[in-house]
Coordinates of C-alpha atoms and ligand atoms in Angstrom, one line a residue:
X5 CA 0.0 0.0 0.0
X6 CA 2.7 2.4 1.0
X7 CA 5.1 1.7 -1.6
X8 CA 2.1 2.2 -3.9
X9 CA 1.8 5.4 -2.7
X10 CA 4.9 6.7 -3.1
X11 CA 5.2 5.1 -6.8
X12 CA 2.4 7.3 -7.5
X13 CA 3.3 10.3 -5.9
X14 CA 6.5 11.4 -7.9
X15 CA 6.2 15.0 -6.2
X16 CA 6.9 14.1 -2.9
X17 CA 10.4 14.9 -2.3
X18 CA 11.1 11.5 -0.2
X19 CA 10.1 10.1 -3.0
X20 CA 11.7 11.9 -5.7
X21 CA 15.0 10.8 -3.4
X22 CA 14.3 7.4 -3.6
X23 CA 13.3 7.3 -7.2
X24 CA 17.0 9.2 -7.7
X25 CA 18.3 6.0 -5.7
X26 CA 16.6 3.5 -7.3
X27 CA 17.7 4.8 -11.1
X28 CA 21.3 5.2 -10.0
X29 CA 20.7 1.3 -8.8
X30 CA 19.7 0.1 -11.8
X31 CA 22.1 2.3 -13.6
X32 CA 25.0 0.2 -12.0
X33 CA 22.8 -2.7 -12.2
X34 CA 22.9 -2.0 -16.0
X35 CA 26.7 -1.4 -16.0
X36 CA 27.4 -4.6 -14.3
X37 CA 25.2 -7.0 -16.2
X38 CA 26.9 -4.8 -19.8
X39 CA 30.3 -5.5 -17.8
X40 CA 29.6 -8.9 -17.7
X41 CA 27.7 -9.5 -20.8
X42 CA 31.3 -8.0 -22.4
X43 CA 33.1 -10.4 -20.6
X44 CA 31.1 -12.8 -22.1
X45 CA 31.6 -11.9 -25.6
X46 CA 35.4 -11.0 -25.2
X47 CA 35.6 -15.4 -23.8
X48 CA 33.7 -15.8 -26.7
X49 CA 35.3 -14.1 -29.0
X50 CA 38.7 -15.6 -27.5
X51 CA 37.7 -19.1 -27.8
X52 CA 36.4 -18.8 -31.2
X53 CA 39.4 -17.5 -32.6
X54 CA 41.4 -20.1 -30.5
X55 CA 39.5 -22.7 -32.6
X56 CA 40.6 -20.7 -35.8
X57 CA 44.0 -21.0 -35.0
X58 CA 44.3 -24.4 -33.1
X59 CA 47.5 -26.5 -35.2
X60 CA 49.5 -23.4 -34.7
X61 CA 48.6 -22.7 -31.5
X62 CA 48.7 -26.6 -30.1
X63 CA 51.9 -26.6 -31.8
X64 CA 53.5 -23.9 -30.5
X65 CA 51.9 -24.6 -27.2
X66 CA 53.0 -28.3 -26.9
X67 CA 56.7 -27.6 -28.4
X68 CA 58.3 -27.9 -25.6
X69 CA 56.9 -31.6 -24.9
X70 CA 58.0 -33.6 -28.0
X71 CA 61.4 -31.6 -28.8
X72 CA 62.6 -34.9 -28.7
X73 CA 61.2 -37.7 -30.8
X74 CA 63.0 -41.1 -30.7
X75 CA 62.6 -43.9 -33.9
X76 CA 64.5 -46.8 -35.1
X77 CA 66.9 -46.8 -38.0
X78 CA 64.2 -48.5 -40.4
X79 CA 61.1 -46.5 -39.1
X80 CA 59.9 -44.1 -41.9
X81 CA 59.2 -40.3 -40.2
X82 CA 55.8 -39.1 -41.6
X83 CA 54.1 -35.9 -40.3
X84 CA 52.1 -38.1 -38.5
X85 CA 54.9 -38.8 -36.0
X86 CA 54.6 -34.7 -35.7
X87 CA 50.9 -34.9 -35.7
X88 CA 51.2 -37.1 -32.4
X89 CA 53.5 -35.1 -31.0
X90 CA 51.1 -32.0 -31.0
X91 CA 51.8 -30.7 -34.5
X92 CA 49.4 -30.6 -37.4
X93 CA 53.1 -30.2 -40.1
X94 CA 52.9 -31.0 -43.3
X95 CA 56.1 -30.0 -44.9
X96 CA 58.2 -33.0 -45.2
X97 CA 61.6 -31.6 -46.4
X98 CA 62.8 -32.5 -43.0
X99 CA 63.3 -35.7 -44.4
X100 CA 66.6 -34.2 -46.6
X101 CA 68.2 -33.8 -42.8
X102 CA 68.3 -37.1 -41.5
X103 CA 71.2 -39.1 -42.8
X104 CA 70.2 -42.7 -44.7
X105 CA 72.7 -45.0 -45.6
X106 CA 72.4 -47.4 -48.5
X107 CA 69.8 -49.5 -47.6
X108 CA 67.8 -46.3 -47.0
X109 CA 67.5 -46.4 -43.6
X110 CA 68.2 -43.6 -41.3
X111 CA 71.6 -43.6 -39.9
X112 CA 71.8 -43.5 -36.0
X113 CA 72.0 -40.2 -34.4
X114 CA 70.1 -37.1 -33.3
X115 CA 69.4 -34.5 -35.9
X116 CA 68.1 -31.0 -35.1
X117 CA 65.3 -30.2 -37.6
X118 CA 62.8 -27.5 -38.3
X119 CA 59.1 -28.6 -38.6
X120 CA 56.8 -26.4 -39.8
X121 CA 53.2 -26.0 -38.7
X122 CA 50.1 -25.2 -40.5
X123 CA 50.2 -21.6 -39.8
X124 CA 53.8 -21.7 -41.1
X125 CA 55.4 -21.1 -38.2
X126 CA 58.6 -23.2 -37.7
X127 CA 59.5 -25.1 -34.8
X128 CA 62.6 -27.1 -33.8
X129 CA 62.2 -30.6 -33.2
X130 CA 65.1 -33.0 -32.2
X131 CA 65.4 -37.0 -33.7
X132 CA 66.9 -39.2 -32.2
X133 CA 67.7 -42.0 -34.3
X134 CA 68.5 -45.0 -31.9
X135 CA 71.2 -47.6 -33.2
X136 CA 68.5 -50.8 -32.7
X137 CA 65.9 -52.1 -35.2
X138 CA 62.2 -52.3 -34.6
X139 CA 61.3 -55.7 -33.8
X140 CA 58.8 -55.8 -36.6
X141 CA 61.7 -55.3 -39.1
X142 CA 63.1 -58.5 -40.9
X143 CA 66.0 -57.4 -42.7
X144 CA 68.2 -60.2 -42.4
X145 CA 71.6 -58.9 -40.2
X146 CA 73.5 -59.1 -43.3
X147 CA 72.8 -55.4 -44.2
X148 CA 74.2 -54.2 -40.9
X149 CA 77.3 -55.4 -40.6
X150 CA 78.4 -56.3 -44.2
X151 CA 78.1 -54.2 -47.8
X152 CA 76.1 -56.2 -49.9
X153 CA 76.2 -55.4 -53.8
X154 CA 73.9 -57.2 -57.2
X155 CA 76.8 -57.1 -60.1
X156 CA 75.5 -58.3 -63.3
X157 CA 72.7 -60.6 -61.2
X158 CA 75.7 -61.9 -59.3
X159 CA 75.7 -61.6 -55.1
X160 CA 78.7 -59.8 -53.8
X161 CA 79.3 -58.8 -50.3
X162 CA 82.0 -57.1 -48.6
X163 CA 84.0 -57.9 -52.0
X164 CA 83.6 -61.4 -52.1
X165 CA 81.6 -63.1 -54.8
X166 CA 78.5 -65.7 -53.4
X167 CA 78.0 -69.1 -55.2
X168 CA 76.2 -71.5 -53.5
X169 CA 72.7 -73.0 -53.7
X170 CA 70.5 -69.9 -52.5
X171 CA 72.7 -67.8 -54.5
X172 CA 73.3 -68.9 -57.8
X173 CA 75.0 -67.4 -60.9
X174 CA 73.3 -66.5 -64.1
X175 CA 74.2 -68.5 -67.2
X176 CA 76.1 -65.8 -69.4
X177 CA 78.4 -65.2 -66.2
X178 CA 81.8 -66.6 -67.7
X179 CA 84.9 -65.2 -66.1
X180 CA 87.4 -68.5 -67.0
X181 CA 89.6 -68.8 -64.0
X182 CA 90.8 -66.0 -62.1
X183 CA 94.5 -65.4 -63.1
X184 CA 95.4 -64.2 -59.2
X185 CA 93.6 -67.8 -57.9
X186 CA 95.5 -69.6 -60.6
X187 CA 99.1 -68.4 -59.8
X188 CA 98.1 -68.8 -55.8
X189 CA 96.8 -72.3 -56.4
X190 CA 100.2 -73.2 -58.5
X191 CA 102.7 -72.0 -55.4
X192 CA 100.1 -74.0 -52.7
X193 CA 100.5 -77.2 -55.2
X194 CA 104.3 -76.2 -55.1
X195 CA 104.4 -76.3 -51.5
X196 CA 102.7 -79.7 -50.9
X197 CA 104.7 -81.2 -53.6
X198 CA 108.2 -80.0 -51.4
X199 CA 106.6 -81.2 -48.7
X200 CA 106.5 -84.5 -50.6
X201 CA 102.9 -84.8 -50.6
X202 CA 100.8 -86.3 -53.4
X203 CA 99.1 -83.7 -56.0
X204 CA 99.4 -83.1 -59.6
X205 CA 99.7 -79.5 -61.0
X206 CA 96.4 -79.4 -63.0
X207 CA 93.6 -78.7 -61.4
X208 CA 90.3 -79.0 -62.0
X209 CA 88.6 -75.1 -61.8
X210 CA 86.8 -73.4 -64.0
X211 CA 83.8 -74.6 -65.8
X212 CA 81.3 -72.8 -67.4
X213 CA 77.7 -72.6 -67.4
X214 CA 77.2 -75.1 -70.4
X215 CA 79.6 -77.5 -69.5
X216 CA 77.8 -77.4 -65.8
X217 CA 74.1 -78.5 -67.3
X218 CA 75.4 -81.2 -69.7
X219 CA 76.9 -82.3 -66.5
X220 CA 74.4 -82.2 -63.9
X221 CA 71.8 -83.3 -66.7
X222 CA 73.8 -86.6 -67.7
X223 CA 73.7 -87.3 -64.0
X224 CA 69.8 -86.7 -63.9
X225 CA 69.1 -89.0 -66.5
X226 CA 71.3 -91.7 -65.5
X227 CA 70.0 -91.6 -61.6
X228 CA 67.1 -89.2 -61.2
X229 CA 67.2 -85.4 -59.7
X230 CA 67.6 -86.8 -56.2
X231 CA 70.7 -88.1 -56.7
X232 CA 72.0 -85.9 -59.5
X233 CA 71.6 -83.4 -56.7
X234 CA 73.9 -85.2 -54.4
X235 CA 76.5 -85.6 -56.7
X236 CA 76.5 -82.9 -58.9
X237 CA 75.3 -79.1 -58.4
X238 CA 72.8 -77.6 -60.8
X239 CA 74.0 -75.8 -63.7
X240 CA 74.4 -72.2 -62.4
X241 CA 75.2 -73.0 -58.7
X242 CA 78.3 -74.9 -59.1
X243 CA 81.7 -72.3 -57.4
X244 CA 83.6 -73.7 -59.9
X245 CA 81.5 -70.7 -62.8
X246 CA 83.0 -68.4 -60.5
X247 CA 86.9 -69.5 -62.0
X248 CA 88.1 -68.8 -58.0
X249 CA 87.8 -72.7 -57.2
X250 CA 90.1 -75.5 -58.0
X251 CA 89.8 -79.3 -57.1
X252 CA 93.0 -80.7 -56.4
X253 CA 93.7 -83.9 -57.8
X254 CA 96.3 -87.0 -57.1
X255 CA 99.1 -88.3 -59.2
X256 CA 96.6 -91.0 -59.6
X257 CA 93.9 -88.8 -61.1
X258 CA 91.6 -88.7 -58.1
X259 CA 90.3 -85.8 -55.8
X260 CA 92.6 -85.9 -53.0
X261 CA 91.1 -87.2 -50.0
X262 CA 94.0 -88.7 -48.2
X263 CA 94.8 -87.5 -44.7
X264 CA 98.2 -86.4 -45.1
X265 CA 97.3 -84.1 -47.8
X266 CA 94.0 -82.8 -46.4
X267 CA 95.4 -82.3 -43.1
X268 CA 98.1 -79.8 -45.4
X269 CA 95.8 -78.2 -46.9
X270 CA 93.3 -77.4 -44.2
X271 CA 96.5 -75.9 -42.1
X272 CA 98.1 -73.9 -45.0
X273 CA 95.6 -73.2 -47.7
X274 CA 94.9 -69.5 -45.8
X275 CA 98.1 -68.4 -46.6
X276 CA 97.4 -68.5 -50.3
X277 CA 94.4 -66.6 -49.8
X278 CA 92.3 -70.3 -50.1
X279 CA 89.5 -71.5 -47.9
X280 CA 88.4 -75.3 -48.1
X281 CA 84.7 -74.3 -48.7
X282 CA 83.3 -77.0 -47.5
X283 CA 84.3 -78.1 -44.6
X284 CA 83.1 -81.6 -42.2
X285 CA 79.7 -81.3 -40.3
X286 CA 78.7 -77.9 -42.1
X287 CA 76.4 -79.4 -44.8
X288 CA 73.5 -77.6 -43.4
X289 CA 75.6 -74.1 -44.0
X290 CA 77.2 -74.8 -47.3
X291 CA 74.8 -76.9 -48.9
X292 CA 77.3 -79.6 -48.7
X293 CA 79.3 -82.4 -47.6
X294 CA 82.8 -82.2 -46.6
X295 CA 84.8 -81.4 -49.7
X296 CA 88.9 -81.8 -48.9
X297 CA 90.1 -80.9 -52.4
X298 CA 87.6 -78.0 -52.9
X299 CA 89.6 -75.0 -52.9
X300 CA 87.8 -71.2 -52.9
X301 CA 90.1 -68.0 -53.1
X302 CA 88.5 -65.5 -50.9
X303 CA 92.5 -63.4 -50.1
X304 CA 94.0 -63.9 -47.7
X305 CA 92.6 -61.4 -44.9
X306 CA 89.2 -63.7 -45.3
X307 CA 90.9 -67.1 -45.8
X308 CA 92.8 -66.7 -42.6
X309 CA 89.8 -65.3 -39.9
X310 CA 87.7 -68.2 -41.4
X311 CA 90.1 -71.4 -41.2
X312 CA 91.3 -70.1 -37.9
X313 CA 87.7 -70.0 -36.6
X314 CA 86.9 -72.9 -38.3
X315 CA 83.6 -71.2 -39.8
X316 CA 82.4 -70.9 -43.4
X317 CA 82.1 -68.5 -46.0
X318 CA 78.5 -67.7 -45.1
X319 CA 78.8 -67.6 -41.6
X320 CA 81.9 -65.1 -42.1
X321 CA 79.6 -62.8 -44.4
X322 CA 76.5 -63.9 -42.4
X323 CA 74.9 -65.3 -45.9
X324 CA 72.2 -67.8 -46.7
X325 CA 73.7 -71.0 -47.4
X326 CA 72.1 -74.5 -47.0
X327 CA 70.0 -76.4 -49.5
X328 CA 68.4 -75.4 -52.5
X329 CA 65.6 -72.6 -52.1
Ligands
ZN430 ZN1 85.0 -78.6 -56.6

């Protein structure tokens, strides 16, 4: 009833007061409610923009968390690794940066490299390359430790030529014998014979592709490719194509299998740069069966780590060896 009253009597002076009062009240009422409504719109406005702007500003914002980013030698970088890492980049030249070696894999180390996010902005980003392989990889070992070249679809690796039954030769591969391995294998016959031992000075070494599948055909015909393969290796996978391997032979005509002059030869054929490549109880290695008159020049550096250790040709160049593929 009273406030009634004074709403409708404006020309009272108490109640021109309060009406003064109660418009300054809503006055700051007003201001506070604007101050906050512009509060409002200034978060908005913030946030909205934020959204705009969010690779740049996650990147730049999470920098300091993946400055580092460790991968394996084989891993491939993509921007994804980035993108994990808090950047959205795209550009991909970092990949000029990182050292690769020949099998195109990254070389161990840690590289400093730019990265540059979507709002161009570049950021520097750290790779470590660590030394081990990913478990998922199955590159065989070989490419690690040893350099492993194709010549003219023939295996080499560290320098050495491969024949045996997972690596074979192609058929238009004819050296003759090597000149070096002949002269070697003449002084080593030289040698045994002042030593009074029994060998003649021909050999048997080089033989060509041809010569290889008349020979390893005749045998199939006569007994089947089960034994043919015992006794004889298919053309293209015989050492002798490579015209680095000699079979010594007796006085008699015969591969030498006698003690005395096996023995010899086992304990001195590394200093004429000769391994015997097929040595006892190493079949599943080499493919095959002690051979004591199968000679293969490999230098001497090679011939002498593997007779001392008593290991093969492919276990020195950690190769495939065994049986037929
Ligand atoms: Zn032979």
């Amino acid at each position: 009833m009273t406030k009634n009253t004074e709403h409708h009597n404006p020309r009272s002076p108490e109640a021109r007061k309060r009406r003064k009062r109660r418009i300054r009240n809503r006055r700051i009422l007003l201001g506070v409610v604007l101050l906050l409504l512009l509060v409002l719109v200034i978060f908005l406005v913030l946030k909205l923009s934020s959204c705009h702007k969010v690779p740049g500003q996650t990147a730049s914002h999470n920098s300091s968390e993946i400055t580092t980013i460790e991968i394996s030698t084989d891993h491939q970088l993509t921007s994804e690794d980035f993108v994990n890492g808090g950047f959205s980049a795209t550009d991909l030249s970092f990949e000029d940066s990182i050292a690769k070696d020949d099998q195109g894999n990254y070389v161990p180390g840690t590289y400093t490299i730019d990265v540059m996010d979507a709002d161009g902005n570049k950021h520097k980003v750290s790779v470590v390359v660590l030394a081990k392989q990913s478990a998922e990889s199955s590159e065989p070992s070989v490419s690690q430790k040893h350099q492993v070249s194709i010549e003219n679809g023939t295996t080499v690796v560290d320098g050495i030529l491969i024949s045996n039954k997972k690596h074979p030769l192609p058929a238009d591969f004819n050296p003759g014998n090597d000149p070096l391995a002949e002269q070697k294998v003449q002084e080593l016959i030289a040698a045994m014979q002042s030593h009074g031992l029994d060998v003649q000075n021909t050999t048997s070494g080089f033989r060509d592709y041809t010569y290889q599948e008349q020979l390893y055909n005749g045998y199939v015909e006569q007994y089947g490719v089960e034994e043919a393969d015992k006794i004889s290796a298919r053309p293209g996978y015989s050492e002798h194509q490579t015209g680095l391997t000699h079979d010594l032979i007796n006085t008699a005509g015969e591969l030498i299998t006698s003690e005395p002059e096996a023995a010899w030869i086992r304990e001195n054929c590394a200093d004429y740069g000769f391994i015997v490549r097929y040595p006892q109880d190493k079949e599943d290695v080499t493919g095959y069966s002690y051979e004591p008159w199968h000679l293969r020049y490999v230098g001497e550096e090679a011939a002498r780590e593997i007779m001392s250790k008593g290991i093969t040709l492919e276990e020195y160049l950690d190769v495939e060896g065994g049986d037929y593929a």
